[in-house]
């Protein structure tokens, strides 16, 4: 069964450093998303991406964040200058427009900013 | 208006019992209501979903009940098992390709 994969599973970085989180969505999907989940809290939307451009972004997704689909398979989230409050689980998800908006999530990357 | 309110925050059920989790929404534009199951350290896994044109959907031991007029929907887990112990999130969205708005989550523990 196809699945969304994410790397790395855990990233530790120092405050102010840049991090890139990587995702490989399900191959025939058209919509891509990043969500985050602070420990013990609900899942929050960050950004959606379709046809090589951002469809929607939340208030969390400020100028420090960017997304890119550098090739036909990878989808990345970059945080330019990490802050302590960026520590969270980051989930990539994908969906196929032809179906009922079913979004499939990857296993997540745990980002720890020290 | 974009919020989805979920209750209870936590739930303890005996093995074989019925687990019920409720969600309510305000935005009438929502037309897709999934439930996700999340185990510790894992990503949310799509469990079951419903559209507002039906009032109930059943898949195995999992049933979604949907009340359009009340703007509420609920997840029922029949014959709950210890392996069902997880955090359950309701969510809502609209159309295709749009974000999911998640509820706060319910931590379910099934006692054996």
mmCIF file of C-alpha atoms in Angstrom:
data_model
loop_
_atom_site.group_PDB
_atom_site.id
_atom_site.type_symbol
_atom_site.label_atom_id
_atom_site.label_comp_id
_atom_site.label_asym_id
_atom_site.label_seq_id
_atom_site.Cartn_x
_atom_site.Cartn_y
_atom_site.Cartn_z
ATOM 1 C CA UNK A 1 0.000 0.000 0.000
ATOM 2 C CA UNK A 2 1.476 3.394 -0.946
ATOM 3 C CA UNK A 3 2.393 5.651 1.937
ATOM 4 C CA UNK A 4 3.828 9.047 2.701
ATOM 5 C CA UNK A 5 7.400 8.934 3.945
ATOM 6 C CA UNK A 6 9.317 11.583 5.874
ATOM 7 C CA UNK A 7 12.953 12.126 6.762
ATOM 8 C CA UNK A 8 14.541 12.525 9.171
ATOM 9 C CA UNK A 9 12.444 10.982 11.917
ATOM 10 C CA UNK A 10 14.099 13.233 14.497
ATOM 11 C CA UNK A 11 16.048 16.435 13.997
ATOM 12 C CA UNK A 12 17.799 18.324 16.749
ATOM 13 C CA UNK A 13 19.001 21.812 15.930
ATOM 14 C CA UNK A 14 20.168 24.926 17.683
ATOM 15 C CA UNK A 15 18.104 28.083 17.793
ATOM 16 C CA UNK A 16 18.754 30.256 14.753
ATOM 17 C CA UNK A 17 19.801 27.371 12.513
ATOM 18 C CA UNK A 18 18.091 26.405 9.284
ATOM 19 C CA UNK A 19 16.381 23.038 8.956
ATOM 20 C CA UNK A 20 14.890 21.236 6.001
ATOM 21 C CA UNK A 21 12.289 18.561 6.540
ATOM 22 C CA UNK A 22 11.722 16.171 3.684
ATOM 23 C CA UNK A 23 8.664 14.279 2.515
ATOM 24 C CA UNK A 24 7.849 11.916 -0.314
ATOM 25 C CA UNK A 25 4.086 12.070 -0.917
ATOM 26 C CA UNK A 26 2.070 9.255 -2.447
ATOM 27 C CA UNK A 27 3.076 9.159 -6.095
ATOM 28 C CA UNK A 28 -0.202 9.945 -7.884
ATOM 29 C CA UNK A 29 -1.359 12.590 -5.413
ATOM 30 C CA UNK A 30 -1.725 16.200 -6.423
ATOM 31 C CA UNK A 31 -2.145 18.126 -3.178
ATOM 32 C CA UNK A 32 0.522 18.351 -0.503
ATOM 33 C CA UNK A 33 0.343 19.690 3.014
ATOM 34 C CA UNK A 34 2.396 20.377 6.083
ATOM 35 C CA UNK A 35 0.898 20.247 9.540
ATOM 36 C CA UNK A 36 2.503 20.460 12.917
ATOM 37 C CA UNK A 37 1.613 19.127 16.348
ATOM 38 C CA UNK A 38 3.093 20.536 19.500
ATOM 39 C CA UNK A 39 3.416 17.820 22.133
ATOM 40 C CA UNK A 40 0.018 16.890 23.543
ATOM 41 C CA UNK A 41 -1.877 19.366 21.397
ATOM 42 C CA UNK A 42 -3.992 19.170 18.288
ATOM 43 C CA UNK A 43 -2.748 18.989 14.736
ATOM 44 C CA UNK A 44 -2.418 22.445 13.157
ATOM 45 C CA UNK A 45 -2.367 23.299 9.468
ATOM 46 C CA UNK A 46 0.687 25.102 8.145
ATOM 47 C CA UNK A 47 0.500 25.165 4.355
ATOM 48 C CA UNK A 48 -1.004 23.495 1.323
ATOM 49 C CA UNK A 49 0.658 23.196 -2.068
ATOM 50 C CA UNK A 50 -0.796 22.433 -5.485
ATOM 51 C CA UNK A 51 0.470 22.812 -9.017
ATOM 52 C CA UNK A 52 3.843 24.062 -7.797
ATOM 53 C CA UNK A 53 2.513 26.889 -5.727
ATOM 54 C CA UNK A 54 1.126 27.550 -2.263
ATOM 55 C CA UNK A 55 -2.667 27.208 -2.153
ATOM 56 C CA UNK A 56 -3.150 28.371 1.393
ATOM 57 C CA UNK A 57 -1.019 29.125 4.425
ATOM 58 C CA UNK A 58 -1.814 29.668 8.068
ATOM 59 C CA UNK A 59 -0.738 32.474 10.367
ATOM 60 C CA UNK A 60 1.948 30.156 11.706
ATOM 61 C CA UNK A 61 3.560 29.954 8.257
ATOM 62 C CA UNK A 62 5.445 33.253 8.373
ATOM 63 C CA UNK A 63 8.453 34.431 6.374
ATOM 64 C CA UNK A 64 10.712 31.985 8.205
ATOM 65 C CA UNK A 65 8.948 29.078 6.520
ATOM 66 C CA UNK A 66 9.075 28.003 2.900
ATOM 67 C CA UNK A 67 8.053 24.955 0.917
ATOM 68 C CA UNK A 68 9.397 23.506 -2.269
ATOM 69 C CA UNK A 69 8.841 20.593 -4.598
ATOM 70 C CA UNK A 70 12.345 20.386 -6.060
ATOM 71 C CA UNK A 71 11.628 17.351 -8.230
ATOM 72 C CA UNK A 72 8.782 15.016 -9.106
ATOM 73 C CA UNK A 73 8.795 13.184 -5.821
ATOM 74 C CA UNK A 74 10.090 15.261 -2.902
ATOM 75 C CA UNK A 75 8.265 17.969 -0.970
ATOM 76 C CA UNK A 76 10.250 19.979 1.551
ATOM 77 C CA UNK A 77 9.586 22.361 4.418
ATOM 78 C CA UNK A 78 12.373 24.787 5.281
ATOM 79 C CA UNK A 79 12.586 26.811 8.465
ATOM 80 C CA UNK A 80 15.219 29.490 7.959
ATOM 81 C CA UNK A 81 15.985 30.516 11.523
ATOM 82 C CA UNK A 82 14.520 28.135 14.050
ATOM 83 C CA UNK A 83 13.040 29.293 17.336
ATOM 84 C CA UNK A 84 12.428 27.328 20.519
ATOM 85 C CA UNK A 85 8.690 27.422 19.826
ATOM 86 C CA UNK A 86 9.209 25.619 16.513
ATOM 87 C CA UNK A 87 9.828 22.423 18.481
ATOM 88 C CA UNK A 88 7.027 20.082 17.413
ATOM 89 C CA UNK A 89 6.144 17.085 15.297
ATOM 90 C CA UNK A 90 5.861 18.063 11.658
ATOM 91 C CA UNK A 91 3.625 15.960 9.461
ATOM 92 C CA UNK A 92 3.480 15.892 5.712
ATOM 93 C CA UNK A 93 0.242 14.782 4.066
ATOM 94 C CA UNK A 94 -0.994 14.305 0.547
ATOM 95 C CA UNK A 95 -4.314 13.863 -1.195
ATOM 96 C CA UNK A 96 -5.603 13.068 -4.660
ATOM 97 C CA UNK A 97 -8.139 15.562 -5.983
ATOM 98 C CA UNK A 98 -10.167 12.866 -7.651
ATOM 99 C CA UNK A 99 -11.095 11.312 -4.322
ATOM 100 C CA UNK A 100 -12.956 12.686 -1.359
ATOM 101 C CA UNK A 101 -10.234 14.916 0.089
ATOM 102 C CA UNK A 102 -8.741 11.941 1.912
ATOM 103 C CA UNK A 103 -5.460 13.140 3.305
ATOM 104 C CA UNK A 104 -2.793 10.598 4.168
ATOM 105 C CA UNK A 105 -0.193 11.518 6.720
ATOM 106 C CA UNK A 106 3.428 10.547 7.008
ATOM 107 C CA UNK A 107 5.003 9.321 10.248
ATOM 108 C CA UNK A 108 6.292 12.785 11.083
ATOM 109 C CA UNK A 109 9.581 14.469 11.906
ATOM 110 C CA UNK A 110 10.180 15.385 15.505
ATOM 111 C CA UNK A 111 11.983 18.743 15.518
ATOM 112 C CA UNK A 112 13.736 19.732 18.713
ATOM 113 C CA UNK A 113 15.170 23.245 18.882
ATOM 114 C CA UNK A 114 17.635 23.830 21.708
ATOM 115 C CA UNK B 1 -16.031 29.679 12.769
ATOM 116 C CA UNK B 2 -13.257 27.438 11.560
ATOM 117 C CA UNK B 3 -13.123 25.558 14.849
ATOM 118 C CA UNK B 4 -14.115 21.979 15.466
ATOM 119 C CA UNK B 5 -14.941 21.251 19.090
ATOM 120 C CA UNK B 6 -14.284 17.736 20.334
ATOM 121 C CA UNK B 7 -15.307 15.976 23.530
ATOM 122 C CA UNK B 8 -14.486 14.320 25.823
ATOM 123 C CA UNK B 9 -10.819 15.095 26.292
ATOM 124 C CA UNK B 10 -10.223 11.576 27.577
ATOM 125 C CA UNK B 11 -12.248 8.411 27.836
ATOM 126 C CA UNK B 12 -11.847 5.108 29.641
ATOM 127 C CA UNK B 13 -13.907 2.176 28.398
ATOM 128 C CA UNK B 14 -14.000 -1.458 29.411
ATOM 129 C CA UNK B 15 -13.050 -4.054 26.844
ATOM 130 C CA UNK B 16 -16.114 -4.933 24.804
ATOM 131 C CA UNK B 17 -17.825 -1.642 25.544
ATOM 132 C CA UNK B 18 -18.814 1.175 23.214
ATOM 133 C CA UNK B 19 -16.591 4.235 22.905
ATOM 134 C CA UNK B 20 -18.315 7.440 21.815
ATOM 135 C CA UNK B 21 -16.531 10.648 20.835
ATOM 136 C CA UNK B 22 -18.374 13.764 19.769
ATOM 137 C CA UNK B 23 -17.533 16.729 17.587
ATOM 138 C CA UNK B 24 -19.342 19.932 16.674
ATOM 139 C CA UNK B 25 -18.646 22.527 14.017
ATOM 140 C CA UNK B 26 -19.907 25.967 13.025
ATOM 141 C CA UNK B 27 -18.854 26.435 9.433
ATOM 142 C CA UNK B 28 -21.655 25.178 7.183
ATOM 143 C CA UNK B 29 -19.245 25.115 4.243
ATOM 144 C CA UNK B 30 -17.615 22.011 5.702
ATOM 145 C CA UNK B 31 -18.627 18.974 3.662
ATOM 146 C CA UNK B 32 -16.096 16.353 4.610
ATOM 147 C CA UNK B 33 -15.672 14.941 8.108
ATOM 148 C CA UNK B 34 -12.910 12.395 8.750
ATOM 149 C CA UNK B 35 -11.748 10.715 11.906
ATOM 150 C CA UNK B 36 -8.084 10.003 12.489
ATOM 151 C CA UNK B 37 -6.446 7.570 14.903
ATOM 152 C CA UNK B 38 -3.018 8.390 16.260
ATOM 153 C CA UNK B 39 -0.718 6.150 18.277
ATOM 154 C CA UNK B 40 2.135 7.686 20.290
ATOM 155 C CA UNK B 41 5.001 8.796 18.074
ATOM 156 C CA UNK B 42 3.089 8.084 14.860
ATOM 157 C CA UNK B 43 1.268 10.131 12.293
ATOM 158 C CA UNK B 44 -2.531 10.408 12.215
ATOM 159 C CA UNK B 45 -4.073 7.522 10.295
ATOM 160 C CA UNK B 46 -7.335 8.012 8.429
ATOM 161 C CA UNK B 47 -9.931 5.799 10.069
ATOM 162 C CA UNK B 48 -13.282 6.637 8.516
ATOM 163 C CA UNK B 49 -14.913 9.663 6.922
ATOM 164 C CA UNK B 50 -18.372 10.896 6.017
ATOM 165 C CA UNK B 51 -19.994 13.462 3.742
ATOM 166 C CA UNK B 52 -23.193 15.270 4.826
ATOM 167 C CA UNK B 53 -25.402 13.510 2.300
ATOM 168 C CA UNK B 54 -25.624 10.484 4.623
ATOM 169 C CA UNK B 55 -26.444 10.313 8.323
ATOM 170 C CA UNK B 56 -24.375 7.268 9.165
ATOM 171 C CA UNK B 57 -21.410 5.337 7.832
ATOM 172 C CA UNK B 58 -20.129 2.057 9.203
ATOM 173 C CA UNK B 59 -16.828 0.324 8.606
ATOM 174 C CA UNK B 60 -16.298 -2.743 10.735
ATOM 175 C CA UNK B 61 -16.503 -1.749 14.395
ATOM 176 C CA UNK B 62 -16.314 1.983 13.588
ATOM 177 C CA UNK B 63 -19.408 4.077 12.873
ATOM 178 C CA UNK B 64 -19.777 7.786 12.177
ATOM 179 C CA UNK B 65 -23.131 9.347 12.994
ATOM 180 C CA UNK B 66 -23.803 12.718 11.384
ATOM 181 C CA UNK B 67 -26.450 15.274 12.331
ATOM 182 C CA UNK B 68 -26.441 18.058 9.762
ATOM 183 C CA UNK B 69 -29.063 20.226 11.440
ATOM 184 C CA UNK B 70 -27.232 20.126 14.769
ATOM 185 C CA UNK B 71 -23.832 20.448 13.062
ATOM 186 C CA UNK B 72 -22.525 17.528 15.058
ATOM 187 C CA UNK B 73 -20.902 14.222 14.263
ATOM 188 C CA UNK B 74 -19.665 11.392 16.392
ATOM 189 C CA UNK B 75 -17.493 8.295 16.279
ATOM 190 C CA UNK B 76 -18.733 5.086 17.814
ATOM 191 C CA UNK B 77 -16.324 2.220 18.405
ATOM 192 C CA UNK B 78 -18.224 -0.970 19.050
ATOM 193 C CA UNK B 79 -16.710 -3.872 21.001
ATOM 194 C CA UNK B 80 -13.771 -1.681 22.016
ATOM 195 C CA UNK B 81 -10.455 -3.512 22.332
ATOM 196 C CA UNK B 82 -7.215 -2.638 24.166
ATOM 197 C CA UNK B 83 -5.591 -2.210 20.751
ATOM 198 C CA UNK B 84 -8.000 0.687 20.103
ATOM 199 C CA UNK B 85 -6.282 2.675 22.847
ATOM 200 C CA UNK B 86 -5.024 5.763 21.017
ATOM 201 C CA UNK B 87 -5.797 9.434 20.474
ATOM 202 C CA UNK B 88 -8.700 10.103 18.138
ATOM 203 C CA UNK B 89 -9.090 13.341 16.218
ATOM 204 C CA UNK B 90 -12.124 14.521 14.349
ATOM 205 C CA UNK B 91 -11.565 16.946 11.512
ATOM 206 C CA UNK B 92 -13.491 18.892 8.905
ATOM 207 C CA UNK B 93 -12.801 20.263 5.472
ATOM 208 C CA UNK B 94 -14.551 21.327 2.301
ATOM 209 C CA UNK B 95 -14.204 20.655 -1.385
ATOM 210 C CA UNK B 96 -10.966 19.127 -2.606
ATOM 211 C CA UNK B 97 -7.425 20.007 -1.735
ATOM 212 C CA UNK B 98 -8.322 22.163 1.248
ATOM 213 C CA UNK B 99 -6.869 22.014 4.730
ATOM 214 C CA UNK B 100 -8.213 19.847 7.508
ATOM 215 C CA UNK B 101 -9.370 21.630 10.643
ATOM 216 C CA UNK B 102 -8.767 19.303 13.569
ATOM 217 C CA UNK B 103 -10.516 18.911 16.884
ATOM 218 C CA UNK B 104 -8.466 18.882 20.076
ATOM 219 C CA UNK B 105 -8.340 15.091 20.290
ATOM 220 C CA UNK B 106 -9.655 12.417 22.645
ATOM 221 C CA UNK B 107 -7.339 10.050 24.464
ATOM 222 C CA UNK B 108 -9.070 6.681 24.560
ATOM 223 C CA UNK B 109 -7.993 3.957 26.939
ATOM 224 C CA UNK B 110 -9.643 0.565 26.720
ATOM 225 C CA UNK B 111 -9.194 -1.460 29.878
ATOM 226 C CA UNK B 112 -8.857 -5.227 29.547
#
